[in-house]
Structure formats: structure tokens, C-alpha cells
């Protein structure tokens, strides 16, 4: 049911970054559910992580270890290793230690990532048994296979790639993501891996990852649930024959920033397009805010409203639900007489009530589309924010009611 999401585009290999996929059979025999990624020596690695207080054991370890030297990233699907306490942390450490032993590196240079059911013990032996096969499968050309290997309830793999030229040298940025439910950003509510062969100083890379996430992964929501496990990583292998990017300025930095942001945006929006049971891809654009936060407050009030999301699923232009969400968003001293609300280019409400030019047929025509923009002009200032979300369908309820059965 993915909305406007087709086959993977060409995912260009990134020199110095290899991916290997294997089957541990965590939930289903034969399912390729373990992905190992190897970073070239000297790579810089940065990450952003969920703010959920019940963050999973692999998140705890990855947050600690990303500050040091990183050589391998280990991902398993089918089990989140969250809500597992001290045994879960020990299990994550064991899988990292086994990979480190097989690869001949220190355990501290391995970052773990898990996704799947919360509260169940990690099947350590199954994962350990798949690691050598994943190492044997390592290749710079395995992006598409890895995109499939990290999927859970996703219906399609998600990836994006960009290349640009600088001083006659080709620089590549390629990324993949997974996520279809339990999506509400409080950093980046999903798993994402983006790599480039540019050489980037760690501090610059960290800021680039944070800025990229804030404009993409932190602007998507499907159901308002911030997950326990989610991370997004940016790896710079330094294999391109160019000077190191040591500050957030200059032609090389700007070109790299553009490519990274485009990849972040494409794979983040792909998560929304493949939202569990989604039949609509919805852009909520809030303009004229006094500050960015009140724009986000209004945007999320609309994007998270079950009444609006079910109306979207029904293609019902029940515009009063949008006004109600805007009004309860908590914006102080909100003057509703200044607010205009649009479905695409159709003005549905202005000056506190129904627009004189609006007709139900106009609203129904827009709501029947697969891709819809809800635009809200607050008339309070110059700030704008955009959020991407979905409708709420019968299928979403079915998927999540049957998730463990």
C-alpha cells in the first residue's frame, strides 16, 4: 500500500563502506535478518538517537561507543532487545564481542542496532551463528540487499543516493532506512544508515547529522509513538581524494550538506509513504508562525489527530476537525480571525470560519488524492515548518493488533 514509493533507485557504492547480509532466523527461518556494515579505518561516525527513556540496550551501547573509533555496525531485525534490563545489555555486548572476535577488532569498535518486538530476550546464539556469513558477504555493492535486511513491517526497502563533483573528484552519499510504524520523531524514529566517501572532521559530521535529521527524520510522524530503538548514523569514510572538511563552510561542505540533506529527506519521506496501512501521503505545512516551535505544535496537533487521520482515510473533507486541532495546539493568544486553512490550493477556512469561496466538491476532490497538502497560515510572524504524515486506516489497526501473532 506504499504511497508513491516504487523500486529502489540506483544506490551508488560508497568506497570504504561495505555491507553484508545473513540469516539468523530470528522470527522466520531463512529470513535475512542480520546486517553487518564495515567502515574503513579512519572513518568518522556520528549518530542521533531516540530520546525515549526506555531506550533499548543497543541504543545505550551505541551512544557510548560512537564517541570512539567505530569499525563495524551490527543490526538485527525481529527483536528489539528493549525492555530487557541488564540481561539485554549483556546480550548486546555478547553479539558485539563475537563480531569483534571474528573480525579481529576491539568490541568497543562495534555498534549494535536492533529492531522488532519489545520485551523479549535477544536470541544471542542465533545472531552469533549468522555473523561469519554476514562477514563473508561484505561488499560495497550490497546497499539494496541491506535495505531489505533491515525491514520489519515495511512493505518495500528504502534508499537514496546522490553524487556530485568537486575539483574533478566524484563524491558519493548513499543511505537506507527502515520504519513503517511506531513513528514519531524525537530525534529520528527509525533506523537509518547514510555513508559518504568524503573526509569529514568528527565535530562537523556530528553537526551535519543533527541538522540533517532535524530537517527530515524529525519532521515525520505516522502514529505519534516514539520508539525505544531508533537511531540514524552518518559515516564518512574519507576515501575520496579531497581535503578533509574541517568547518561548516566552503564549496565542498555546501555540496556535501546538500547531498546529505537530500538523502535524509528522501529516505525519511519513504518511511511515511510506507506507513503501516497508509493510503495517503500528507504534507502539513504551517506558515506565519511567531516562532518555529508554535509552527511545530500546530503541525503535530493536526498530524496526530485520529479524527483528521481517519477523515483522510475516508477522503472526507471534514475541515472542522482541522480547525479544532489548530485551536487546541497550545499556541498562546491565538487569534483565529487571522488564520487561513487550505487543502492544496483550496481555501477551506478564513477569518475564523468557512471560506466564502469553499465548496464541499472542492474539498472532496482534494481529499480523494493520494498526496495531499494541508496548509495553515497563522498570521503571527515569518516562521514556517513542514511535517509529513499519513492517514489512519483499517489496515494500520490490523497490522498492530496482530503484530505478535
mmCIF file of C-alpha atoms in Angstrom, residues 56-62 64-65 74 76 79-82 84-100 107-108 110-114 121-124 127-128 131 229:
data_model
loop_
_atom_site.group_PDB
_atom_site.id
_atom_site.type_symbol
_atom_site.label_atom_id
_atom_site.label_comp_id
_atom_site.label_asym_id
_atom_site.label_seq_id
_atom_site.Cartn_x
_atom_site.Cartn_y
_atom_site.Cartn_z
ATOM 1 C CA UNK A 56 16.923 -0.261 24.080
ATOM 2 C CA UNK A 57 20.175 -1.908 25.169
ATOM 3 C CA UNK A 58 21.794 -1.446 21.720
ATOM 4 C CA UNK A 59 20.995 2.274 21.839
ATOM 5 C CA UNK A 60 22.753 2.570 25.204
ATOM 6 C CA UNK A 61 25.858 0.860 23.850
ATOM 7 C CA UNK A 62 25.880 2.669 20.512
ATOM 8 C CA UNK A 64 28.603 5.221 24.371
ATOM 9 C CA UNK A 65 30.761 3.744 21.637
ATOM 10 C CA UNK A 74 25.697 -4.754 13.604
ATOM 11 C CA UNK A 76 19.365 -7.425 13.746
ATOM 12 C CA UNK A 79 13.857 -8.498 18.187
ATOM 13 C CA UNK A 80 14.242 -5.007 19.659
ATOM 14 C CA UNK A 81 16.235 -6.021 22.759
ATOM 15 C CA UNK A 82 14.313 -3.245 24.554
ATOM 16 C CA UNK A 84 15.145 -6.298 28.712
ATOM 17 C CA UNK A 85 17.131 -4.702 31.551
ATOM 18 C CA UNK A 86 20.656 -5.794 32.466
ATOM 19 C CA UNK A 87 20.384 -9.159 30.608
ATOM 20 C CA UNK A 88 19.569 -7.244 27.432
ATOM 21 C CA UNK A 89 22.647 -5.079 27.795
ATOM 22 C CA UNK A 90 24.770 -8.175 28.343
ATOM 23 C CA UNK A 91 23.221 -9.789 25.255
ATOM 24 C CA UNK A 92 24.070 -6.775 23.094
ATOM 25 C CA UNK A 93 27.618 -6.798 24.416
ATOM 26 C CA UNK A 94 27.930 -10.517 23.629
ATOM 27 C CA UNK A 95 26.901 -10.143 19.996
ATOM 28 C CA UNK A 96 29.328 -7.240 19.556
ATOM 29 C CA UNK A 97 32.121 -9.204 21.219
ATOM 30 C CA UNK A 98 31.537 -12.165 18.914
ATOM 31 C CA UNK A 99 31.621 -9.979 15.805
ATOM 32 C CA UNK A 100 34.751 -8.266 17.088
ATOM 33 C CA UNK A 107 34.484 -4.974 20.916
ATOM 34 C CA UNK A 108 34.233 -1.250 21.642
ATOM 35 C CA UNK A 110 31.291 -2.411 17.164
ATOM 36 C CA UNK A 111 27.963 -0.553 17.391
ATOM 37 C CA UNK A 112 24.790 -2.665 17.857
ATOM 38 C CA UNK A 113 21.320 -1.879 16.477
ATOM 39 C CA UNK A 114 18.123 -3.883 16.946
ATOM 40 C CA UNK A 121 15.212 -11.744 25.191
ATOM 41 C CA UNK A 122 17.651 -11.282 22.325
ATOM 42 C CA UNK A 123 18.422 -14.662 20.695
ATOM 43 C CA UNK A 124 22.164 -14.244 21.032
ATOM 44 C CA UNK A 127 22.749 -13.914 15.828
ATOM 45 C CA UNK A 128 26.244 -15.162 16.648
ATOM 46 C CA UNK A 131 27.894 -13.349 11.834
ATOM 47 C CA UNK A 229 15.306 1.688 19.469
#
